[in-house]
């Protein structure tokens, strides 16, 4: 299973010119492009062999390159707001008027907490 934190930790603790760092950087810089590439084509673009990509997968606990590829392709197709737990319109509102959005959001949350405290429905 793909764990993005393993990749981030590796990048933060290893030189950027290390082989696996270059692979990670390439993969995440080309999420949309890799969906149409084979392991050989990706290896060529990373200046490594397909066997190195396979070892890369094993190093990060991914069972195969095909499994890594599937995970990365699904990451590339995620909508930008998906990981934020917000609707697309909320993201647009936040981008267009951050202060207004945060004021509205804060007021909404304050009302929720006041109501919850008055009715003792929140357990601390």
PDB file of C-alpha atoms in Angstrom:
ATOM      1  CA  UNK A   1       0.000   0.000   0.000  1.00  0.00           C
ATOM      2  CA  UNK A   2       1.247   3.459  -0.891  1.00  0.00           C
ATOM      3  CA  UNK A   3       2.097   5.677   2.080  1.00  0.00           C
ATOM      4  CA  UNK A   4       2.806   9.236   0.972  1.00  0.00           C
ATOM      5  CA  UNK A   5       4.356  10.059   4.331  1.00  0.00           C
ATOM      6  CA  UNK A   6       7.101   7.500   3.669  1.00  0.00           C
ATOM      7  CA  UNK A   7       7.963   9.355   0.467  1.00  0.00           C
ATOM      8  CA  UNK A   8       7.904  12.733   2.207  1.00  0.00           C
ATOM      9  CA  UNK A   9      10.040  11.455   5.062  1.00  0.00           C
ATOM     10  CA  UNK A  10      12.523  10.013   2.594  1.00  0.00           C
ATOM     11  CA  UNK A  11      12.732  13.329   0.735  1.00  0.00           C
ATOM     12  CA  UNK A  12      13.232  15.224   3.985  1.00  0.00           C
ATOM     13  CA  UNK A  13      16.020  12.968   5.215  1.00  0.00           C
ATOM     14  CA  UNK A  14      17.890  12.147   2.012  1.00  0.00           C
ATOM     15  CA  UNK A  15      19.757  14.201  -0.555  1.00  0.00           C
ATOM     16  CA  UNK A  16      17.655  15.282  -3.518  1.00  0.00           C
ATOM     17  CA  UNK A  17      20.109  13.770  -5.986  1.00  0.00           C
ATOM     18  CA  UNK A  18      19.761  10.279  -4.457  1.00  0.00           C
ATOM     19  CA  UNK A  19      18.220   7.805  -6.877  1.00  0.00           C
ATOM     20  CA  UNK A  20      15.014   7.211  -4.912  1.00  0.00           C
ATOM     21  CA  UNK A  21      14.596  10.947  -4.283  1.00  0.00           C
ATOM     22  CA  UNK A  22      14.802  11.619  -8.012  1.00  0.00           C
ATOM     23  CA  UNK A  23      12.199   8.908  -8.656  1.00  0.00           C
ATOM     24  CA  UNK A  24       9.805  10.353  -6.058  1.00  0.00           C
ATOM     25  CA  UNK A  25      10.225  13.866  -7.405  1.00  0.00           C
ATOM     26  CA  UNK A  26       9.655  12.699 -10.980  1.00  0.00           C
ATOM     27  CA  UNK A  27       6.551  10.679 -10.088  1.00  0.00           C
ATOM     28  CA  UNK A  28       4.882  13.477  -8.165  1.00  0.00           C
ATOM     29  CA  UNK A  29       5.849  16.101 -10.704  1.00  0.00           C
ATOM     30  CA  UNK A  30       4.284  14.084 -13.535  1.00  0.00           C
ATOM     31  CA  UNK A  31       1.161  12.498 -12.010  1.00  0.00           C
ATOM     32  CA  UNK A  32      -0.978  13.197 -15.060  1.00  0.00           C
ATOM     33  CA  UNK A  33       1.664  12.056 -17.533  1.00  0.00           C
ATOM     34  CA  UNK A  34       2.523   8.708 -15.929  1.00  0.00           C
ATOM     35  CA  UNK A  35      -0.932   7.255 -16.539  1.00  0.00           C
ATOM     36  CA  UNK A  36       0.052   6.711 -20.180  1.00  0.00           C
ATOM     37  CA  UNK A  37       3.602   5.476 -19.524  1.00  0.00           C
ATOM     38  CA  UNK A  38       4.995   1.992 -18.986  1.00  0.00           C
ATOM     39  CA  UNK A  39       7.499   1.020 -16.317  1.00  0.00           C
ATOM     40  CA  UNK A  40      10.237   1.117 -18.955  1.00  0.00           C
ATOM     41  CA  UNK A  41       9.296   4.629 -20.084  1.00  0.00           C
ATOM     42  CA  UNK A  42       9.148   5.901 -16.517  1.00  0.00           C
ATOM     43  CA  UNK A  43      12.499   4.266 -15.768  1.00  0.00           C
ATOM     44  CA  UNK A  44      14.035   5.986 -18.788  1.00  0.00           C
ATOM     45  CA  UNK A  45      12.722   9.376 -17.656  1.00  0.00           C
ATOM     46  CA  UNK A  46      14.171   8.773 -14.169  1.00  0.00           C
ATOM     47  CA  UNK A  47      17.474   7.563 -15.652  1.00  0.00           C
ATOM     48  CA  UNK A  48      17.178   4.184 -13.919  1.00  0.00           C
ATOM     49  CA  UNK A  49      16.356   0.630 -14.964  1.00  0.00           C
ATOM     50  CA  UNK A  50      12.919  -0.978 -14.563  1.00  0.00           C
ATOM     51  CA  UNK A  51      14.526  -3.253 -11.946  1.00  0.00           C
ATOM     52  CA  UNK A  52      15.442  -0.162  -9.904  1.00  0.00           C
ATOM     53  CA  UNK A  53      11.789   0.939  -9.985  1.00  0.00           C
ATOM     54  CA  UNK A  54      10.804  -2.507  -8.724  1.00  0.00           C
ATOM     55  CA  UNK A  55      13.350  -2.268  -5.882  1.00  0.00           C
ATOM     56  CA  UNK A  56      12.066   1.256  -5.182  1.00  0.00           C
ATOM     57  CA  UNK A  57       8.559  -0.159  -4.721  1.00  0.00           C
ATOM     58  CA  UNK A  58       9.770  -2.894  -2.370  1.00  0.00           C
ATOM     59  CA  UNK A  59      11.790  -0.354  -0.374  1.00  0.00           C
ATOM     60  CA  UNK A  60       8.597   1.616   0.321  1.00  0.00           C
ATOM     61  CA  UNK A  61       6.458  -1.458   1.036  1.00  0.00           C
ATOM     62  CA  UNK A  62       4.539  -1.418  -2.244  1.00  0.00           C
ATOM     63  CA  UNK A  63       3.980  -4.925  -3.606  1.00  0.00           C
ATOM     64  CA  UNK A  64       4.659  -4.111  -7.266  1.00  0.00           C
ATOM     65  CA  UNK A  65       5.187  -1.289  -9.685  1.00  0.00           C
ATOM     66  CA  UNK A  66       1.688  -1.922 -11.068  1.00  0.00           C
ATOM     67  CA  UNK A  67       0.267  -1.269  -7.595  1.00  0.00           C
ATOM     68  CA  UNK A  68       2.309   1.932  -7.252  1.00  0.00           C
ATOM     69  CA  UNK A  69       1.218   3.032 -10.715  1.00  0.00           C
ATOM     70  CA  UNK A  70      -2.473   2.486  -9.884  1.00  0.00           C
ATOM     71  CA  UNK A  71      -2.164   4.494  -6.664  1.00  0.00           C
ATOM     72  CA  UNK A  72      -0.370   7.347  -8.406  1.00  0.00           C
ATOM     73  CA  UNK A  73      -2.883   7.452 -11.247  1.00  0.00           C
ATOM     74  CA  UNK A  74      -5.748   7.669  -8.745  1.00  0.00           C
ATOM     75  CA  UNK A  75      -3.889  10.474  -6.939  1.00  0.00           C
ATOM     76  CA  UNK A  76      -3.541  12.327 -10.236  1.00  0.00           C
ATOM     77  CA  UNK A  77      -7.270  12.140 -10.866  1.00  0.00           C
ATOM     78  CA  UNK A  78      -8.330  13.415  -7.418  1.00  0.00           C
ATOM     79  CA  UNK A  79     -10.052  16.761  -7.418  1.00  0.00           C
ATOM     80  CA  UNK A  80      -8.062  19.484  -5.713  1.00  0.00           C
ATOM     81  CA  UNK A  81     -10.590  19.872  -2.908  1.00  0.00           C
ATOM     82  CA  UNK A  82     -10.933  16.138  -2.142  1.00  0.00           C
ATOM     83  CA  UNK A  83      -8.272  15.983   0.558  1.00  0.00           C
ATOM     84  CA  UNK A  84      -9.613  19.093   2.249  1.00  0.00           C
ATOM     85  CA  UNK A  85     -12.967  17.651   3.310  1.00  0.00           C
ATOM     86  CA  UNK A  86     -14.779  20.526   1.680  1.00  0.00           C
ATOM     87  CA  UNK A  87     -17.045  20.980  -1.290  1.00  0.00           C
ATOM     88  CA  UNK A  88     -15.675  22.418  -4.502  1.00  0.00           C
ATOM     89  CA  UNK A  89     -17.727  25.598  -4.037  1.00  0.00           C
ATOM     90  CA  UNK A  90     -16.287  26.066  -0.548  1.00  0.00           C
ATOM     91  CA  UNK A  91     -12.765  25.879  -1.976  1.00  0.00           C
ATOM     92  CA  UNK A  92     -13.700  28.453  -4.617  1.00  0.00           C
ATOM     93  CA  UNK A  93     -15.170  30.727  -1.917  1.00  0.00           C
ATOM     94  CA  UNK A  94     -12.027  30.318   0.175  1.00  0.00           C
ATOM     95  CA  UNK A  95      -9.803  31.240  -2.779  1.00  0.00           C
ATOM     96  CA  UNK A  96     -11.923  34.224  -3.818  1.00  0.00           C
ATOM     97  CA  UNK A  97     -12.582  35.705  -0.364  1.00  0.00           C
ATOM     98  CA  UNK A  98     -10.467  34.038   2.337  1.00  0.00           C
ATOM     99  CA  UNK A  99     -11.444  36.484   5.084  1.00  0.00           C
ATOM    100  CA  UNK A 100     -15.148  36.236   4.282  1.00  0.00           C
ATOM    101  CA  UNK A 101     -15.035  32.459   4.103  1.00  0.00           C
ATOM    102  CA  UNK A 102     -13.175  32.119   7.405  1.00  0.00           C
ATOM    103  CA  UNK A 103     -15.501  34.587   9.124  1.00  0.00           C
ATOM    104  CA  UNK A 104     -18.534  32.633   7.932  1.00  0.00           C
ATOM    105  CA  UNK A 105     -16.946  29.281   8.830  1.00  0.00           C
ATOM    106  CA  UNK A 106     -15.987  30.515  12.319  1.00  0.00           C
ATOM    107  CA  UNK A 107     -19.494  31.816  12.969  1.00  0.00           C
ATOM    108  CA  UNK A 108     -20.977  28.506  11.825  1.00  0.00           C
ATOM    109  CA  UNK A 109     -18.681  26.506  14.133  1.00  0.00           C
ATOM    110  CA  UNK A 110     -19.316  28.826  17.084  1.00  0.00           C
ATOM    111  CA  UNK A 111     -23.072  28.327  16.687  1.00  0.00           C
ATOM    112  CA  UNK A 112     -22.566  24.561  16.572  1.00  0.00           C
ATOM    113  CA  UNK A 113     -20.493  24.555  19.770  1.00  0.00           C
ATOM    114  CA  UNK A 114     -22.846  26.913  21.616  1.00  0.00           C
ATOM    115  CA  UNK A 115     -25.799  24.716  20.672  1.00  0.00           C
ATOM    116  CA  UNK A 116     -23.900  21.561  21.638  1.00  0.00           C
ATOM    117  CA  UNK A 117     -22.837  22.955  25.002  1.00  0.00           C
ATOM    118  CA  UNK A 118     -26.345  24.190  25.798  1.00  0.00           C
ATOM    119  CA  UNK A 119     -27.749  20.783  24.991  1.00  0.00           C
ATOM    120  CA  UNK A 120     -24.733  18.934  26.454  1.00  0.00           C
ATOM    121  CA  UNK A 121     -24.380  16.784  23.352  1.00  0.00           C
ATOM    122  CA  UNK A 122     -20.593  17.112  23.149  1.00  0.00           C
ATOM    123  CA  UNK A 123     -18.613  14.827  25.409  1.00  0.00           C
ATOM    124  CA  UNK A 124     -15.170  16.092  26.333  1.00  0.00           C
TER     125      UNK A 124
END
